[in-house]
Amino acid sequence: MIGRTRDETATAPVAGHYDRWPFPGVDHTSREGLVLLRRLMRWLEAQAGRAPSRVIDVGCGTGHTTVALARRLPGVEFVGVDVASAALEQAHAHAEAAGVTDVRFEQADIGGPLDQLGTFEVVLALGVLHHVPDLRTAFARVASLVAEGGHLVLWMYGRHGRAAHMLNQRFLELLTKPGEGSGDREVVARAFLEELGDRFASDSGFYTPRGTGAEGVRWLIDHPAWLADQMFPAYERPVDLEEILALFDAHALTFDHWFGVPEEPARWTRDPLLQSRLAALPRRTRLVALECLLRPAYYFVSGCRVGPDG
């Protein structure tokens, strides 16, 4: 396996979790996916005429995102890596069924070095780094994959917007019998959603393709991999925007874009005083101020590694 040494076993529970419940396991469309596709097309077009473009999906799971992008971007080399072998088996099958040839999948653990993979024009780390106990080390290894002039795209759970859901997870943890294994956790989580979901789970910050309301609760109940991912993850630590900015700074990445969040003060307030105060802030401080208003359940952001020519 690429990237794992004997003493780097902190991600082993996470690997076991996703071997038991390969994620995402289903095709689902989202506005975020369309936004990402458009942004990738723009970035890769800017690379035209150089060496063939490479994109890596770190923590690709069952490969649905990787394959969907590869189908729409022929001629781009796609690599998907994940620590869970069961998820990768599904990824291989999914790519074969879709007839996609410009993609390969490898087993790799971001708890270990990744430099064997080379560098990439676009590095995707979507929903993975908040599941890694040693975030700083894992981020450094992911950031090392970004080529000069390349981009890193992150999707990470937000501490502020997911706070209520973290209490739901803690509630389920307290009700789970030690030593009973994964089956007990699934039974307890399902009972919680069926009985208390509308009061305590709805709009608490969990994530599904069907939103965070009652329809999202029903989605979790009907999709075991999503139920496990959202209700009893092996490890999860949400972040805030200032943490993300600090990680970018530490690895020579320039914060580029917060997808879906307009930065113009007029989009958030009509009050002239508030608008002028927001507009007067440095960009990064203004983004953190907007974070205070939004309290996001997740961050979908990108950074770039600026080359010598800017």
Coordinates of N, CA and C in Angstrom, one line a residue, residues 32-134:
E32 N -22.9 21.6 -6.0 CA -21.5 21.7 -5.8 C -20.7 21.0 -6.9
G33 N -21.2 19.8 -7.3 CA -20.5 19.1 -8.4 C -20.4 19.9 -9.7
L34 N -21.5 20.5 -10.0 CA -21.5 21.4 -11.2 C -20.6 22.5 -11.1
V35 N -20.6 23.2 -9.9 CA -19.7 24.3 -9.7 C -18.2 23.8 -9.8
L36 N -17.9 22.7 -9.2 CA -16.5 22.1 -9.3 C -16.1 21.8 -10.7
L37 N -17.0 21.2 -11.5 CA -16.7 20.9 -12.9 C -16.4 22.1 -13.7
R38 N -17.2 23.2 -13.5 CA -16.9 24.4 -14.3 C -15.6 25.0 -13.9
R39 N -15.3 25.0 -12.6 CA -14.0 25.6 -12.1 C -12.8 24.7 -12.6
L40 N -13.0 23.4 -12.6 CA -11.9 22.5 -13.2 C -11.7 22.8 -14.6
M41 N -12.7 23.0 -15.4 CA -12.6 23.3 -16.8 C -11.8 24.6 -17.0
R42 N -12.1 25.6 -16.2 CA -11.5 26.9 -16.4 C -10.0 26.7 -16.0
W43 N -9.7 26.0 -14.9 CA -8.3 25.9 -14.5 C -7.5 25.1 -15.6
L44 N -8.1 24.0 -16.1 CA -7.4 23.1 -17.0 C -7.2 23.7 -18.3
E45 N -8.2 24.6 -18.7 CA -8.0 25.3 -20.0 C -6.8 26.3 -19.9
A46 N -6.6 26.8 -18.7 CA -5.5 27.7 -18.5 C -4.1 27.0 -18.7
Q47 N -4.2 25.7 -18.5 CA -3.0 24.8 -18.6 C -2.7 24.3 -20.0
A48 N -3.6 24.7 -20.9 CA -3.5 24.1 -22.3 C -2.2 24.4 -22.9
G49 N -1.7 23.5 -23.6 CA -0.4 23.6 -24.3 C 0.8 23.2 -23.5
R50 N 0.5 22.9 -22.2 CA 1.6 22.4 -21.3 C 1.5 20.9 -21.3
A51 N 2.2 20.2 -20.4 CA 2.1 18.8 -20.2 C 0.7 18.4 -20.0
P52 N 0.3 17.1 -20.3 CA -1.0 16.7 -20.1 C -1.4 16.9 -18.6
S53 N -2.6 17.4 -18.4 CA -3.1 17.7 -17.1 C -3.4 16.5 -16.3
R54 N -3.1 16.6 -15.0 CA -3.4 15.5 -14.1 C -4.2 16.0 -12.9
V55 N -5.2 15.2 -12.5 CA -6.1 15.5 -11.4 C -6.1 14.3 -10.5
I56 N -6.0 14.6 -9.2 CA -6.0 13.5 -8.2 C -7.2 13.8 -7.2
D57 N -7.9 12.7 -6.9 CA -9.0 12.7 -5.9 C -8.6 12.0 -4.7
V58 N -8.1 12.7 -3.7 CA -7.6 12.1 -2.5 C -8.8 11.7 -1.5
G59 N -8.9 10.5 -1.2 CA -10.0 10.0 -0.4 C -11.2 9.8 -1.4
C60 N -11.0 9.2 -2.5 CA -12.0 9.1 -3.6 C -13.2 8.2 -3.2
G61 N -13.0 7.3 -2.2 CA -14.1 6.4 -1.8 C -14.4 5.5 -3.0
T62 N -15.7 5.4 -3.3 CA -16.2 4.5 -4.3 C -16.1 5.1 -5.7
G63 N -15.4 6.3 -5.8 CA -15.0 6.8 -7.1 C -16.0 7.5 -7.9
H64 N -17.2 7.8 -7.3 CA -18.3 8.4 -8.1 C -17.9 9.8 -8.6
T65 N -17.2 10.6 -7.7 CA -16.8 12.0 -8.1 C -15.7 11.9 -9.2
T66 N -14.7 11.0 -9.0 CA -13.6 10.8 -9.9 C -14.2 10.4 -11.3
V67 N -15.0 9.4 -11.4 CA -15.5 9.0 -12.6 C -16.4 10.0 -13.3
A68 N -17.2 10.7 -12.5 CA -18.1 11.7 -13.1 C -17.3 12.8 -13.8
L69 N -16.2 13.2 -13.1 CA -15.4 14.3 -13.7 C -14.6 13.7 -14.9
A70 N -14.1 12.5 -14.8 CA -13.3 11.9 -15.9 C -14.2 11.8 -17.2
R71 N -15.4 11.5 -17.0 CA -16.3 11.3 -18.2 C -16.5 12.6 -18.9
R72 N -16.4 13.8 -18.2 CA -16.7 15.1 -18.8 C -15.4 15.8 -19.2
L73 N -14.2 15.2 -18.8 CA -13.0 15.9 -19.1 C -12.0 14.9 -19.8
P74 N -12.4 14.4 -21.0 CA -11.5 13.4 -21.7 C -10.1 14.0 -22.0
G75 N -9.1 13.2 -21.9 CA -7.8 13.6 -22.1 C -7.0 14.0 -20.9
V76 N -7.8 14.2 -19.8 CA -7.1 14.5 -18.5 C -6.9 13.2 -17.7
E77 N -5.7 13.1 -17.2 CA -5.4 11.9 -16.4 C -5.9 12.1 -15.0
F78 N -6.8 11.1 -14.6 CA -7.4 11.2 -13.2 C -6.8 10.0 -12.4
V79 N -6.5 10.3 -11.1 CA -6.0 9.3 -10.2 C -6.9 9.4 -9.0
G80 N -7.4 8.3 -8.5 CA -8.2 8.3 -7.3 C -7.5 7.4 -6.2
V81 N -7.3 7.9 -5.0 CA -6.7 7.2 -4.0 C -7.6 7.1 -2.7
D82 N -7.5 6.0 -2.0 CA -8.3 5.9 -0.8 C -7.7 4.8 0.0
V83 N -8.0 4.9 1.3 CA -7.4 3.9 2.3 C -8.2 2.6 2.3
A84 N -9.5 2.7 2.0 CA -10.4 1.6 2.1 C -10.5 0.7 0.9
S85 N -10.0 -0.6 1.0 CA -10.0 -1.5 -0.1 C -11.4 -1.8 -0.7
A86 N -12.4 -1.9 0.2 CA -13.7 -2.2 -0.3 C -14.3 -1.1 -1.1
A87 N -14.0 0.1 -0.8 CA -14.4 1.3 -1.6 C -13.7 1.3 -2.9
L88 N -12.5 1.0 -3.0 CA -11.7 1.0 -4.2 C -12.2 -0.1 -5.2
E89 N -12.7 -1.3 -4.6 CA -13.2 -2.3 -5.5 C -14.4 -1.8 -6.2
Q90 N -15.3 -1.0 -5.5 CA -16.5 -0.4 -6.1 C -16.0 0.6 -7.1
A91 N -15.0 1.4 -6.8 CA -14.5 2.4 -7.7 C -14.0 1.8 -9.0
H92 N -13.3 0.7 -9.0 CA -12.8 0.1 -10.2 C -14.0 -0.4 -11.0
A93 N -15.0 -1.0 -10.4 CA -16.2 -1.5 -11.0 C -17.0 -0.4 -11.7
H94 N -17.1 0.7 -10.9 CA -17.8 1.9 -11.4 C -17.2 2.5 -12.7
A95 N -15.9 2.6 -12.7 CA -15.2 3.2 -13.8 C -15.3 2.2 -15.0
E96 N -15.2 0.9 -14.8 CA -15.4 0.0 -15.9 C -16.8 0.0 -16.5
A97 N -17.8 0.1 -15.6 CA -19.2 0.2 -16.1 C -19.4 1.5 -16.9
A98 N -18.7 2.5 -16.5 CA -18.9 3.8 -17.2 C -18.1 3.9 -18.5
G99 N -17.2 3.0 -18.7 CA -16.4 3.0 -19.9 C -15.3 4.1 -19.8
V100 N -14.9 4.5 -18.6 CA -13.9 5.5 -18.4 C -12.5 4.9 -18.4
T101 N -11.6 5.4 -19.2 CA -10.3 4.8 -19.3 C -9.2 5.7 -18.8
D102 N -9.4 7.0 -18.7 CA -8.4 7.9 -18.3 C -8.4 8.1 -16.8
V103 N -8.6 7.0 -16.0 CA -8.7 7.1 -14.6 C -8.1 5.8 -14.0
R104 N -7.3 5.9 -12.9 CA -6.9 4.7 -12.2 C -7.0 5.0 -10.7
F105 N -7.2 3.9 -10.0 CA -7.4 3.9 -8.6 C -6.3 3.2 -7.9
E106 N -5.8 3.7 -6.8 CA -4.8 3.1 -6.0 C -5.1 3.2 -4.5
Q107 N -4.7 2.2 -3.8 CA -4.8 2.3 -2.3 C -3.7 3.1 -1.7
A108 N -4.0 4.1 -0.9 CA -3.0 5.0 -0.3 C -3.6 5.5 1.0
D109 N -2.7 5.7 1.9 CA -3.1 6.3 3.2 C -2.4 7.6 3.4
I110 N -3.2 8.7 3.5 CA -2.6 10.0 3.7 C -2.0 10.2 5.1
G111 N -2.0 9.1 5.9 CA -1.2 9.1 7.1 C 0.2 8.8 6.8
G112 N 0.6 8.5 5.6 CA 2.0 8.3 5.2 C 2.3 9.1 4.0
P113 N 3.6 9.1 3.5 CA 4.0 9.9 2.4 C 3.2 9.5 1.1
L114 N 3.1 10.6 0.3 CA 2.4 10.4 -1.0 C 3.2 10.8 -2.2
D115 N 4.5 11.1 -2.0 CA 5.3 11.7 -3.0 C 5.5 10.8 -4.2
Q116 N 5.3 9.5 -4.0 CA 5.4 8.5 -5.1 C 4.4 8.8 -6.2
L117 N 3.3 9.5 -5.9 CA 2.3 9.8 -6.9 C 2.6 10.9 -7.8
G118 N 3.6 11.7 -7.5 CA 4.0 12.9 -8.3 C 3.1 14.1 -8.0
T119 N 3.1 15.1 -8.9 CA 2.3 16.3 -8.7 C 1.2 16.4 -9.7
F120 N 0.2 17.3 -9.4 CA -1.0 17.4 -10.1 C -1.4 18.8 -10.3
E121 N -2.1 19.1 -11.4 CA -2.6 20.4 -11.7 C -3.8 20.7 -10.7
V122 N -4.6 19.7 -10.4 CA -5.7 19.9 -9.5 C -5.7 18.7 -8.5
V123 N -5.7 19.1 -7.2 CA -5.8 18.1 -6.1 C -7.1 18.3 -5.4
L124 N -7.9 17.3 -5.4 CA -9.2 17.3 -4.7 C -9.1 16.5 -3.4
A125 N -9.5 17.2 -2.3 CA -9.6 16.5 -1.0 C -11.0 16.8 -0.4
L126 N -11.9 16.1 -0.9 CA -13.3 16.4 -0.6 C -13.9 15.4 0.5
G127 N -14.1 16.0 1.6 CA -14.7 15.2 2.7 C -13.8 14.2 3.3
V128 N -12.5 14.5 3.3 CA -11.5 13.5 3.8 C -10.7 14.0 5.0
L129 N -10.2 15.2 4.9 CA -9.2 15.6 5.9 C -9.9 15.8 7.3
H130 N -11.2 16.0 7.4 CA -11.8 16.1 8.7 C -11.9 14.7 9.4
H131 N -11.5 13.6 8.6 CA -11.5 12.3 9.2 C -10.1 11.8 9.6
V132 N -9.2 12.7 9.5 CA -7.8 12.3 9.8 C -7.3 12.9 11.1
P133 N -6.9 12.0 12.1 CA -6.5 12.5 13.4 C -5.4 13.6 13.4
D134 N -4.4 13.4 12.5 CA -3.3 14.3 12.5 C -3.5 15.2 11.2

